[in-house]
Short mmCIF file of C-alpha atoms in Angstrom, two decimals:
data_model
loop_
_atom_site.label_atom_id
_atom_site.label_comp_id
_atom_site.label_asym_id
_atom_site.label_seq_id
_atom_site.Cartn_x
_atom_site.Cartn_y
_atom_site.Cartn_z
CA MET A 1 19.68 -56.14 24.41
CA THR A 2 21.33 -58.70 26.67
CA ALA A 3 25.13 -58.49 26.58
CA LEU A 4 27.21 -61.52 25.59
CA THR A 5 30.80 -62.23 26.61
CA LEU A 6 33.14 -65.18 26.09
CA SER A 7 34.68 -66.24 29.40
CA THR A 8 37.93 -68.07 30.07
CA SER A 9 37.01 -68.58 33.73
CA SER A 10 35.99 -71.91 35.16
CA ALA A 11 32.32 -72.45 35.95
CA ALA A 12 33.38 -72.63 39.60
CA THR A 13 35.29 -69.35 39.65
CA VAL A 14 33.36 -67.11 37.27
CA ARG A 15 31.79 -64.17 39.07
CA ALA A 16 28.09 -64.15 38.30
CA ASP A 17 24.70 -64.18 39.97
CA ALA A 18 24.01 -67.69 38.70
CA VAL A 19 25.78 -70.47 36.84
CA VAL A 20 23.83 -72.52 34.29
CA VAL A 21 24.70 -76.18 33.70
CA GLY A 22 23.17 -78.81 31.47
CA VAL A 23 21.61 -82.07 32.57
CA ALA A 24 20.06 -84.86 30.52
CA LYS A 25 17.92 -87.96 30.86
CA GLY A 26 20.17 -90.98 31.08
CA ALA A 27 19.28 -94.68 31.19
CA LYS A 28 19.67 -94.70 34.97
CA GLY A 29 18.60 -91.17 35.84
CA VAL A 30 19.93 -87.64 35.57
CA VAL A 31 23.22 -87.20 33.72
CA VAL A 32 25.38 -84.10 34.20
CA ALA A 33 26.40 -82.74 30.78
CA PRO A 34 29.93 -81.66 29.78
CA GLY A 35 30.81 -78.16 30.90
CA ALA A 36 29.50 -78.73 34.41
CA GLU A 37 32.46 -80.72 35.75
CA ALA A 38 33.69 -77.98 38.08
CA VAL A 39 30.20 -77.42 39.46
CA ASP A 40 29.67 -81.15 39.96
CA LYS A 41 33.01 -81.35 41.79
CA ALA A 42 31.87 -78.62 44.19
CA PHE A 43 28.89 -80.84 45.02
CA GLY A 44 31.24 -83.71 45.73
CA GLY A 45 30.31 -85.41 42.48
CA LYS A 46 26.71 -85.70 43.64
CA LEU A 47 25.05 -82.91 41.62
CA ALA A 48 22.91 -85.42 39.69
CA ALA A 49 21.75 -87.06 42.91
CA VAL A 50 20.86 -83.70 44.47
CA LEU A 51 18.89 -82.70 41.38
CA GLU A 52 16.98 -85.99 41.37
CA THR A 53 16.09 -85.40 45.03
CA LEU A 54 14.60 -82.06 43.92
CA GLY A 55 12.54 -83.81 41.25
CA ALA A 56 14.68 -83.05 38.22
CA SER A 57 14.77 -85.52 35.35
CA GLY A 58 16.83 -83.76 32.68
CA ALA A 59 13.83 -83.43 30.36
CA GLU A 60 13.86 -80.77 27.67
CA GLY A 61 12.49 -77.44 28.94
CA GLU A 62 13.00 -78.34 32.60
CA VAL A 63 14.86 -75.87 34.82
CA THR A 64 15.85 -76.51 38.43
CA LYS A 65 17.39 -73.89 40.71
CA LEU A 66 19.39 -74.75 43.83
CA PRO A 67 21.79 -72.96 46.17
CA ALA A 68 25.41 -73.24 45.14
CA ALA A 69 27.79 -75.49 47.03
CA ASP A 70 30.88 -74.20 48.81
CA GLY A 71 33.64 -73.42 46.36
CA LEU A 72 31.44 -71.81 43.73
CA LYS A 73 31.58 -68.03 43.25
CA ALA A 74 28.01 -67.86 41.91
CA PRO A 75 25.38 -68.17 44.66
CA VAL A 76 22.85 -70.03 42.51
CA VAL A 77 23.08 -73.05 40.20
CA LEU A 78 20.46 -73.51 37.51
CA ALA A 79 20.25 -76.92 35.83
CA ALA A 80 18.70 -76.79 32.35
CA GLY A 81 17.27 -79.95 30.83
CA LEU A 82 18.71 -81.06 27.49
CA GLY A 83 16.42 -84.03 26.90
CA GLU A 84 17.69 -87.52 26.14
CA ALA A 85 21.41 -88.01 26.71
CA PRO A 86 23.30 -88.72 23.47
CA GLY A 87 25.29 -91.85 22.75
CA LYS A 88 28.88 -92.25 23.88
CA ASP A 89 30.35 -90.87 20.65
CA ASP A 90 27.63 -88.30 19.96
CA GLY A 91 27.30 -84.73 21.12
CA TYR A 92 24.27 -82.68 22.07
CA GLY A 93 22.32 -81.28 19.12
CA THR A 94 22.41 -77.55 18.49
CA GLU A 95 18.65 -77.18 18.87
CA ALA A 96 18.72 -78.92 22.24
CA LEU A 97 21.42 -76.49 23.37
CA ARG A 98 19.51 -73.53 21.96
CA ARG A 99 16.32 -74.47 23.77
CA ALA A 100 18.05 -75.25 27.06
CA ALA A 101 19.86 -71.91 27.00
CA GLY A 102 16.59 -70.15 26.21
CA SER A 103 14.75 -71.84 29.07
CA ALA A 104 17.55 -70.88 31.45
CA ALA A 105 17.59 -67.26 30.30
CA ARG A 106 13.83 -66.95 30.79
CA ALA A 107 14.13 -68.43 34.28
CA LEU A 108 16.77 -65.82 35.11
CA THR A 109 14.64 -62.75 34.39
CA GLY A 110 15.68 -60.00 36.80
CA THR A 111 19.24 -61.33 37.04
CA LYS A 112 22.22 -59.14 36.19
CA LYS A 113 24.74 -61.76 35.06
CA ALA A 114 24.64 -65.50 34.45
CA ALA A 115 27.47 -67.82 33.44
CA PHE A 116 26.38 -70.49 30.96
CA ALA A 117 28.44 -73.67 31.36
CA LEU A 118 26.57 -75.78 28.80
CA PRO A 119 28.37 -78.24 26.48
CA LEU A 120 30.57 -76.27 24.06
CA GLU A 121 32.16 -78.85 21.83
CA ASP A 122 32.86 -76.34 19.05
CA ALA A 123 31.98 -72.89 17.71
CA GLU A 124 28.69 -74.21 16.32
CA ALA A 125 27.62 -75.23 19.81
CA ALA A 126 28.74 -71.83 21.14
CA ALA A 127 26.57 -70.16 18.51
CA ALA A 128 23.55 -72.25 19.51
CA VAL A 129 23.94 -71.50 23.24
CA SER A 130 24.47 -67.80 22.49
CA GLU A 131 21.40 -67.59 20.27
CA GLY A 132 19.23 -69.48 22.73
CA ALA A 133 20.26 -67.34 25.68
CA LEU A 134 19.87 -64.02 23.82
CA LEU A 135 16.49 -65.00 22.36
CA GLY A 136 15.27 -66.52 25.63
CA ALA A 137 16.12 -63.32 27.51
CA TYR A 138 13.72 -61.30 25.32
CA THR A 139 10.87 -59.46 27.00
CA PHE A 140 8.38 -56.92 25.66
CA THR A 141 7.40 -54.53 28.44
CA THR A 142 7.15 -51.27 26.51
CA TYR A 143 3.49 -50.76 27.28
CA ARG A 144 3.55 -51.68 30.95
CA SER A 145 3.64 -48.93 33.54
CA ASN A 146 6.71 -50.57 35.09
CA GLY A 147 8.17 -51.52 31.71
CA ASN A 148 11.86 -51.53 30.91
CA GLY A 149 11.69 -50.29 27.33
CA PRO A 150 12.67 -46.78 26.21
CA ASN A 151 9.03 -45.97 25.50
CA ALA A 152 7.60 -47.34 28.74
CA LYS A 153 4.23 -45.84 29.52
CA GLY A 154 3.16 -44.41 32.85
CA GLY A 155 6.42 -42.83 33.94
CA LYS A 156 6.93 -45.21 36.88
CA LYS A 157 10.33 -46.51 37.88
CA ASN A 158 11.41 -49.62 36.00
CA ASP A 159 10.84 -52.90 37.82
CA ALA A 160 14.21 -54.68 38.07
CA LYS A 161 12.49 -58.01 38.71
CA SER A 162 10.90 -57.96 35.25
CA ALA A 163 14.05 -56.83 33.44
CA PRO A 164 15.60 -59.38 31.08
CA LEU A 165 18.83 -61.13 32.00
CA ALA A 166 21.40 -58.38 31.52
CA GLU A 167 24.56 -60.34 30.68
CA VAL A 168 25.42 -63.82 29.47
CA ALA A 169 28.97 -65.10 30.05
CA LEU A 170 29.75 -68.11 27.89
CA VAL A 171 32.06 -70.37 29.91
CA GLY A 172 34.55 -72.13 27.65
CA GLY A 173 33.86 -69.59 24.92
CA LYS A 174 37.51 -69.10 23.84
CA PRO A 175 37.52 -65.31 23.24
CA ARG A 176 40.83 -65.48 21.30
CA ASP A 177 39.58 -68.18 18.93
CA LYS A 178 38.44 -66.62 15.63
CA GLU A 179 35.63 -69.12 15.09
CA PHE A 180 34.22 -68.70 18.60
CA LYS A 181 34.49 -64.91 18.36
CA ALA A 182 32.74 -64.89 14.97
CA ALA A 183 30.01 -67.19 16.29
CA ALA A 184 29.33 -64.86 19.22
CA GLU A 185 29.26 -61.75 17.03
CA ARG A 186 26.89 -63.42 14.56
CA ALA A 187 24.62 -64.57 17.38
CA GLN A 188 24.42 -61.04 18.76
CA ALA A 189 23.53 -59.51 15.38
CA LEU A 190 21.04 -62.25 14.56
CA ALA A 191 19.33 -62.13 17.95
CA ALA A 192 19.09 -58.34 17.81
CA GLU A 193 17.27 -58.54 14.48
CA ILE A 194 14.98 -61.38 15.52
CA ASN A 195 14.08 -59.32 18.57
CA ARG A 196 13.50 -56.31 16.31
CA ALA A 197 10.96 -58.41 14.40
CA ARG A 198 9.39 -59.54 17.68
CA ASP A 199 9.05 -55.95 18.87
CA LEU A 200 7.28 -54.94 15.66
CA ILE A 201 4.93 -57.92 15.80
CA ASN A 202 4.07 -57.21 19.44
CA MET A 203 3.48 -53.51 18.86
CA PRO A 204 -0.24 -52.64 19.01
CA PRO A 205 -1.83 -51.63 15.70
CA ASN A 206 -2.72 -48.16 16.96
CA ASP A 207 1.03 -47.46 17.08
CA LEU A 208 2.17 -49.58 14.11
CA ASP A 209 0.40 -48.82 10.84
CA PRO A 210 1.79 -48.80 7.28
CA LYS A 211 3.14 -45.29 7.63
CA SER A 212 4.94 -45.87 10.96
CA PHE A 213 6.24 -49.26 9.80
CA ALA A 214 7.77 -47.54 6.76
CA ALA A 215 9.34 -44.98 9.09
CA GLU A 216 10.94 -47.83 11.09
CA ALA A 217 12.50 -49.11 7.88
CA GLN A 218 13.78 -45.66 6.97
CA ALA A 219 15.39 -45.26 10.39
CA ALA A 220 17.11 -48.65 10.19
CA ALA A 221 18.29 -47.90 6.66
CA LYS A 222 19.95 -44.72 7.86
CA GLU A 223 21.60 -46.51 10.79
CA PHE A 224 22.96 -49.48 8.83
CA GLY A 225 23.69 -47.95 5.43
CA LEU A 226 20.81 -49.55 3.53
CA LYS A 227 19.05 -48.20 0.47
CA VAL A 228 15.38 -47.50 1.09
CA GLU A 229 12.47 -46.33 -1.04
CA VAL A 230 8.92 -45.83 0.18
CA LEU A 231 5.99 -45.68 -2.24
CA ASP A 232 3.10 -43.79 -0.63
CA GLU A 233 -0.52 -43.87 -1.77
CA LYS A 234 0.11 -41.34 -4.54
CA ALA A 235 3.02 -43.31 -5.95
CA LEU A 236 1.07 -46.55 -5.63
CA LYS A 237 -1.86 -45.07 -7.54
CA LYS A 238 0.41 -43.67 -10.23
CA GLY A 239 2.15 -47.04 -10.56
CA GLY A 240 -1.07 -49.04 -10.73
CA TYR A 241 -0.61 -51.13 -7.59
CA GLY A 242 -4.22 -52.27 -7.47
CA GLY A 243 -3.67 -55.05 -4.94
CA LEU A 244 -2.13 -52.85 -2.26
CA LEU A 245 -4.56 -50.02 -2.90
CA GLY A 246 -7.56 -52.33 -2.98
CA VAL A 247 -6.72 -53.92 0.38
CA GLY A 248 -5.86 -50.62 2.04
CA GLN A 249 -8.63 -48.39 0.70
CA GLY A 250 -10.97 -49.02 3.62
CA ALA A 251 -8.48 -47.85 6.26
CA GLU A 252 -7.71 -44.37 7.59
CA THR A 253 -3.97 -44.95 7.08
CA PRO A 254 -3.15 -45.67 3.43
CA PRO A 255 -0.84 -48.49 2.29
CA ARG A 256 2.87 -48.38 1.58
CA LEU A 257 5.33 -50.44 -0.45
CA VAL A 258 8.84 -50.30 1.01
CA ARG A 259 11.97 -51.40 -0.82
CA ILE A 260 14.93 -51.81 1.53
CA ALA A 261 18.19 -53.22 0.22
CA HIS A 262 21.59 -54.41 1.39
CA THR A 263 24.14 -54.31 -1.42
CA HIS A 264 27.70 -55.59 -1.44
CA PRO A 265 30.27 -54.32 -3.98
CA LYS A 266 31.59 -57.85 -4.61
CA ALA A 267 28.22 -59.61 -4.73
CA ASP A 268 27.28 -61.55 -7.85
CA LYS A 269 23.95 -62.91 -6.57
CA THR A 270 20.74 -61.16 -5.57
CA LEU A 271 17.98 -62.43 -3.31
CA ALA A 272 14.60 -60.73 -3.22
CA LEU A 273 12.59 -61.19 -0.03
CA VAL A 274 8.92 -60.20 -0.01
CA GLY A 275 6.92 -59.86 3.20
CA LYS A 276 3.21 -59.62 3.87
CA GLY A 277 2.71 -56.56 6.08
CA ILE A 278 -0.95 -56.31 7.08
CA THR A 279 -0.54 -54.23 10.22
CA TYR A 280 -4.06 -55.14 11.27
CA ASP A 281 -6.40 -57.60 9.60
CA SER A 282 -10.07 -57.26 10.46
CA GLY A 283 -10.99 -59.31 7.41
CA GLY A 284 -12.42 -56.20 5.74
CA ILE A 285 -16.03 -56.47 4.59
CA SER A 286 -15.66 -60.26 4.99
CA LEU A 287 -15.27 -59.51 8.69
CA LYS A 288 -13.56 -62.04 10.92
CA PRO A 289 -15.79 -63.49 13.65
CA ALA A 290 -15.19 -62.72 17.32
CA GLY A 291 -12.32 -64.75 18.64
CA HIS A 292 -10.37 -64.60 15.38
CA ASN A 293 -9.23 -60.97 15.27
CA GLU A 294 -7.73 -60.31 18.71
CA THR A 295 -4.20 -61.20 17.60
CA MET A 296 -4.39 -59.85 14.06
CA LYS A 297 -1.73 -57.25 14.78
CA CYS A 298 0.61 -60.15 13.96
CA ASP A 299 -0.46 -60.28 10.31
CA MET A 300 2.62 -58.24 9.41
CA SER A 301 4.99 -60.94 10.71
CA GLY A 302 6.22 -61.76 7.21
CA ALA A 303 7.23 -58.16 6.55
CA ALA A 304 8.89 -58.00 9.98
CA ALA A 305 10.90 -61.13 9.17
CA VAL A 306 11.99 -59.76 5.79
CA PHE A 307 12.92 -56.39 7.29
CA ALA A 308 14.96 -58.04 10.06
CA ALA A 309 16.72 -60.39 7.63
CA VAL A 310 17.83 -57.54 5.37
CA VAL A 311 19.23 -55.58 8.32
CA ALA A 312 20.96 -58.74 9.60
CA ALA A 313 22.57 -59.26 6.19
CA ALA A 314 23.94 -55.71 6.37
CA ARG A 315 25.17 -56.10 9.96
CA LEU A 316 26.96 -59.32 8.99
CA GLY A 317 28.40 -57.77 5.82
CA LEU A 318 27.22 -60.67 3.65
CA GLN A 319 28.61 -60.77 0.13
CA VAL A 320 25.21 -60.98 -1.50
CA ASN A 321 22.62 -58.40 -2.49
CA VAL A 322 19.46 -58.79 -0.42
CA THR A 323 16.44 -56.71 -1.34
CA GLY A 324 13.43 -56.64 0.92
CA TRP A 325 9.94 -55.68 -0.21
CA LEU A 326 7.47 -54.82 2.56
CA ALA A 327 3.88 -54.84 1.34
CA LEU A 328 2.16 -52.76 4.04
CA ALA A 329 -1.57 -52.16 4.42
CA GLU A 330 -4.38 -52.18 6.96
CA ASN A 331 -7.41 -54.31 6.09
CA MET A 332 -10.44 -52.53 7.50
CA PRO A 333 -14.20 -52.44 6.80
CA SER A 334 -15.69 -49.07 5.89
CA GLY A 335 -17.77 -47.36 3.25
CA SER A 336 -14.71 -47.12 1.03
CA ALA A 337 -13.48 -50.70 1.53
CA THR A 338 -13.16 -53.23 -1.26
CA ARG A 339 -16.28 -55.42 -1.50
CA PRO A 340 -16.64 -59.10 -2.36
CA GLY A 341 -17.32 -59.07 -6.08
CA ASP A 342 -15.05 -56.12 -6.86
CA VAL A 343 -12.39 -56.56 -9.54
CA LEU A 344 -8.90 -55.15 -8.97
CA THR A 345 -6.32 -54.45 -11.65
CA MET A 346 -2.99 -55.52 -10.25
CA TYR A 347 0.45 -53.99 -10.84
CA SER A 348 1.13 -56.85 -13.29
CA GLY A 349 -1.90 -55.86 -15.35
CA LYS A 350 -3.83 -58.98 -14.40
CA THR A 351 -7.33 -58.55 -13.04
CA VAL A 352 -8.48 -60.27 -9.84
CA GLU A 353 -12.05 -60.85 -8.73
CA VAL A 354 -12.17 -60.46 -4.96
CA LEU A 355 -14.47 -63.15 -3.62
CA ASN A 356 -13.33 -62.77 -0.02
CA THR A 357 -11.72 -59.62 1.36
CA ASP A 358 -10.14 -61.68 4.15
CA ALA A 359 -7.91 -63.29 1.51
CA GLU A 360 -6.07 -60.00 1.30
CA GLY A 361 -2.48 -61.07 1.96
CA ARG A 362 -2.13 -62.65 -1.46
CA LEU A 363 -3.32 -59.41 -3.06
CA VAL A 364 -0.64 -57.19 -1.51
CA LEU A 365 2.00 -59.87 -2.05
CA ALA A 366 1.04 -60.19 -5.72
CA ASP A 367 1.90 -56.55 -6.39
CA ALA A 368 5.18 -56.81 -4.48
CA LEU A 369 6.14 -60.08 -6.19
CA THR A 370 5.58 -58.56 -9.62
CA ARG A 371 7.64 -55.51 -8.71
CA ALA A 372 10.42 -57.67 -7.23
CA SER A 373 10.44 -59.80 -10.40
CA GLU A 374 11.17 -56.72 -12.53
CA GLU A 375 14.66 -56.55 -11.01
CA ASN A 376 15.31 -60.14 -12.16
CA PRO A 377 16.82 -61.47 -8.92
CA ASP A 378 18.39 -64.93 -8.76
CA ALA A 379 15.60 -66.03 -6.43
CA ILE A 380 12.53 -64.66 -4.68
CA VAL A 381 11.27 -65.85 -1.30
CA ASP A 382 8.04 -64.49 0.12
CA VAL A 383 7.08 -64.84 3.79
CA ALA A 384 3.54 -64.47 5.04
CA THR A 385 1.05 -65.37 7.73
CA LEU A 386 -1.13 -66.34 4.81
CA THR A 387 -3.63 -69.08 5.62
CA GLY A 388 -5.35 -70.71 8.56
CA ALA A 389 -5.33 -73.86 6.44
CA MET A 390 -1.56 -74.13 6.87
CA VAL A 391 -2.01 -74.05 10.66
CA LEU A 392 -4.60 -76.82 10.41
CA ALA A 393 -2.20 -78.86 8.28
CA LEU A 394 1.06 -78.34 10.16
CA GLY A 395 0.18 -77.01 13.61
CA ASN A 396 1.43 -74.00 15.52
CA ARG A 397 5.19 -74.61 15.32
CA THR A 398 5.83 -75.54 11.69
CA PHE A 399 5.74 -73.37 8.57
CA GLY A 400 4.98 -74.66 5.10
CA ILE A 401 7.25 -74.25 2.08
CA MET A 402 6.02 -74.14 -1.52
CA ALA A 403 8.13 -73.40 -4.57
CA ASN A 404 8.25 -73.50 -8.35
CA ASP A 405 11.53 -75.43 -8.11
CA ASP A 406 11.76 -78.67 -6.13
CA ALA A 407 15.50 -78.37 -5.47
CA PHE A 408 15.07 -74.84 -4.10
CA ARG A 409 12.21 -75.97 -1.87
CA THR A 410 14.38 -78.82 -0.55
CA SER A 411 17.29 -76.43 0.11
CA ILE A 412 15.11 -74.06 2.13
CA HIS A 413 13.66 -76.95 4.11
CA GLU A 414 17.18 -78.20 4.92
CA ILE A 415 18.30 -74.70 5.89
CA ALA A 416 15.30 -74.21 8.18
CA GLU A 417 15.93 -77.51 9.93
CA GLU A 418 19.63 -76.65 10.27
CA VAL A 419 18.95 -73.38 12.07
CA GLY A 420 16.25 -74.85 14.31
CA GLU A 421 13.07 -73.66 12.57
CA GLN A 422 10.48 -76.37 12.01
CA SER A 423 9.22 -76.48 8.43
CA TRP A 424 7.73 -78.86 5.91
CA PRO A 425 7.73 -78.93 2.09
CA MET A 426 4.24 -78.66 0.59
CA PRO A 427 3.05 -79.53 -2.94
CA MET A 428 1.46 -77.25 -5.54
CA PRO A 429 -1.12 -79.50 -7.26
CA SER A 430 -1.89 -78.04 -10.68
CA GLU A 431 -5.51 -79.23 -10.58
CA LEU A 432 -6.27 -76.75 -7.79
CA ARG A 433 -5.60 -73.82 -10.15
CA LYS A 434 -8.90 -74.32 -11.98
CA GLY A 435 -10.85 -73.47 -8.84
CA MET A 436 -9.61 -69.86 -9.11
CA ASP A 437 -11.05 -69.36 -12.59
CA SER A 438 -13.30 -66.31 -12.65
CA PRO A 439 -16.12 -65.57 -15.08
CA VAL A 440 -15.34 -61.84 -15.01
CA ALA A 441 -11.58 -61.52 -14.36
CA ASP A 442 -8.28 -63.25 -15.09
CA ILE A 443 -8.29 -64.97 -11.71
CA ALA A 444 -10.21 -64.98 -8.42
CA ASN A 445 -8.56 -64.58 -5.05
CA MET A 446 -10.26 -67.74 -3.75
CA GLY A 447 -10.44 -71.32 -4.96
CA GLU A 448 -11.33 -74.69 -3.52
CA ARG A 449 -11.80 -74.78 0.24
CA MET A 450 -9.98 -78.09 0.63
CA GLY A 451 -6.27 -77.48 0.21
CA SER A 452 -6.78 -73.73 0.45
CA GLY A 453 -3.27 -73.19 1.81
CA LEU A 454 -1.96 -74.70 -1.42
CA VAL A 455 -4.42 -72.64 -3.47
CA ALA A 456 -2.93 -69.48 -1.96
CA GLY A 457 0.52 -70.57 -3.10
CA LEU A 458 -0.77 -71.24 -6.62
CA PHE A 459 -2.26 -67.74 -6.68
CA LEU A 460 1.07 -66.16 -5.78
CA LYS A 461 2.87 -68.23 -8.43
CA GLU A 462 0.82 -66.38 -11.07
CA PHE A 463 2.73 -63.18 -10.25
CA ILE A 464 6.30 -64.49 -10.42
CA GLY A 465 8.36 -63.35 -13.38
CA GLU A 466 9.17 -65.94 -16.02
CA GLY A 467 12.25 -68.02 -15.28
CA ILE A 468 12.70 -66.76 -11.71
CA THR A 469 13.18 -69.29 -8.92
CA TRP A 470 10.65 -68.67 -6.16
CA ALA A 471 9.58 -70.06 -2.80
CA HIS A 472 6.69 -69.20 -0.50
CA LEU A 473 6.88 -69.60 3.30
CA ASP A 474 3.49 -69.69 5.05
CA ILE A 475 4.38 -68.90 8.68
CA ALA A 476 0.79 -68.54 9.94
CA GLY A 477 1.38 -71.17 12.63
CA PRO A 478 4.71 -70.24 14.28
CA ALA A 479 4.71 -66.46 13.76
CA PHE A 480 2.72 -65.63 16.91
CA HIS A 481 2.75 -67.82 20.01
CA GLU A 482 -0.33 -67.55 22.22
CA GLY A 483 0.59 -70.20 24.78
CA ALA A 484 3.14 -70.27 27.60
CA PRO A 485 6.77 -69.51 26.64
CA TRP A 486 8.98 -72.51 25.94
CA GLY A 487 12.68 -72.81 25.17
CA TYR A 488 13.72 -69.54 23.57
CA THR A 489 10.21 -68.92 22.20
CA PRO A 490 8.34 -66.13 24.01
CA LYS A 491 4.65 -65.46 24.24
CA GLY A 492 3.66 -63.21 21.33
CA GLY A 493 5.77 -62.47 18.28
CA THR A 494 8.47 -65.06 17.61
CA GLY A 495 10.48 -63.73 14.66
CA SER A 496 9.76 -66.90 12.69
CA ALA A 497 11.70 -67.34 9.41
CA VAL A 498 14.39 -64.73 10.16
CA ARG A 499 17.02 -67.39 10.87
CA THR A 500 16.08 -69.29 7.71
CA LEU A 501 16.29 -66.17 5.53
CA VAL A 502 19.64 -65.13 6.97
CA ARG A 503 21.15 -68.59 6.51
CA LEU A 504 19.77 -68.64 2.95
CA ALA A 505 21.57 -65.34 2.32
CA GLU A 506 24.77 -66.74 3.83
CA ARG A 507 24.56 -69.87 1.69
CA THR A 508 23.93 -67.76 -1.42
CA ALA A 509 26.90 -65.53 -0.60
CA ALA A 510 29.08 -68.63 -0.27
CA GLY A 511 27.86 -69.98 -3.60
CA ASP A 512 26.26 -73.04 -2.01
CA LEU A 513 22.93 -72.66 -3.83
CA GLY A 514 24.33 -72.57 -7.36
#
């Protein structure tokens, strides 16, 4: 994990391998952002002109490296684009700072120490820069022969050039200020847990199956003082968890249901978080076509997000009880696999006709949602890479939010936007429920093709306990990024929804959600 320090040094005098400054697009060209005054002075007040000569424009995501001028301790200056310059009385938005810091950290891979002299108007801005830098510095090299992880394969010496930025010094960070110090500590805990989720998502399915995922949860529980319970296949069969068992029965490794909980002695609210944890999704008997299964190790991203959020709540000592439910299974085709046409008896007692075995996420979530409801939490939020339809509707960067309470859905949307996660509220049209009527069971796991992302949400709603507030986050789009890295978003697992869940827990602890 990249180290983070708050520095009282000037950007000109801080000892580092590089100093990062912000630049923006102004009406007449490049504008040097606050925080870079000392660096600009070393360039004789002509830093913007030099950057323009090098082709810089200040656009978001743009990074420009140049040799430092005389008078600077760092040998390299990196200018990170912040996008459009704000108005005279406005500051830079937190997401712009987060992305600029992430782009800079990625560009500084292989560097030991970098000083970030981006605009730090307040502790909120410091938190954004810290998060962006720590998330942008993330790399996953465990399985490369020159990897830098503790489990690097091949036994070769680590390649320093591929190592993540080792240390971030936040210039203007005010280490003696309680708010700045708290912001930095929170950013470190949050980034560590988002990166934990990313590691799990990126792990190949031959090393991460339901059993080993459960072991990861048990290890974290021991380290951070969490309560953990793992239901194996025998306990699941005894308890009647037909959804989990039905999805997992075709795989060599049987399913697991993990309950992992952070409790606070003074808490008076409880959040239940439920995550879809399909460690590999082949589609089962309804096999996915070629080109659609190569990245299906990421189908446990919801469970990874829930797991990370619970650990983050513990690390931050939040005064709220947060219980995570990880519904873990492998969806594989075999002679023992569930077939289209089979009927499963769920943990709730309801029967489900399986029309498509590739609509398996809702089956494992249904069992976990019913079990979570039994504890009567104040609210339940499930997170899942559930439907391709949500990707078609909202694209690769935005997750959908459905809920049985409009005010709760609005709150989660506002929280997601606040922390920099793109989301959009989605409806739950009651007329779509009829399409899941089954002639042989209580409900089918498929309905109308049009609006199928909404149909999936309506299916899950059937398994929520009476009177419990619930929301469903379909993160199928942003959970796994297949394109080139951008901002603080890496290629591969992103840790989508962790920030939203943690802020939801913080708001609940503060009594802001009623």
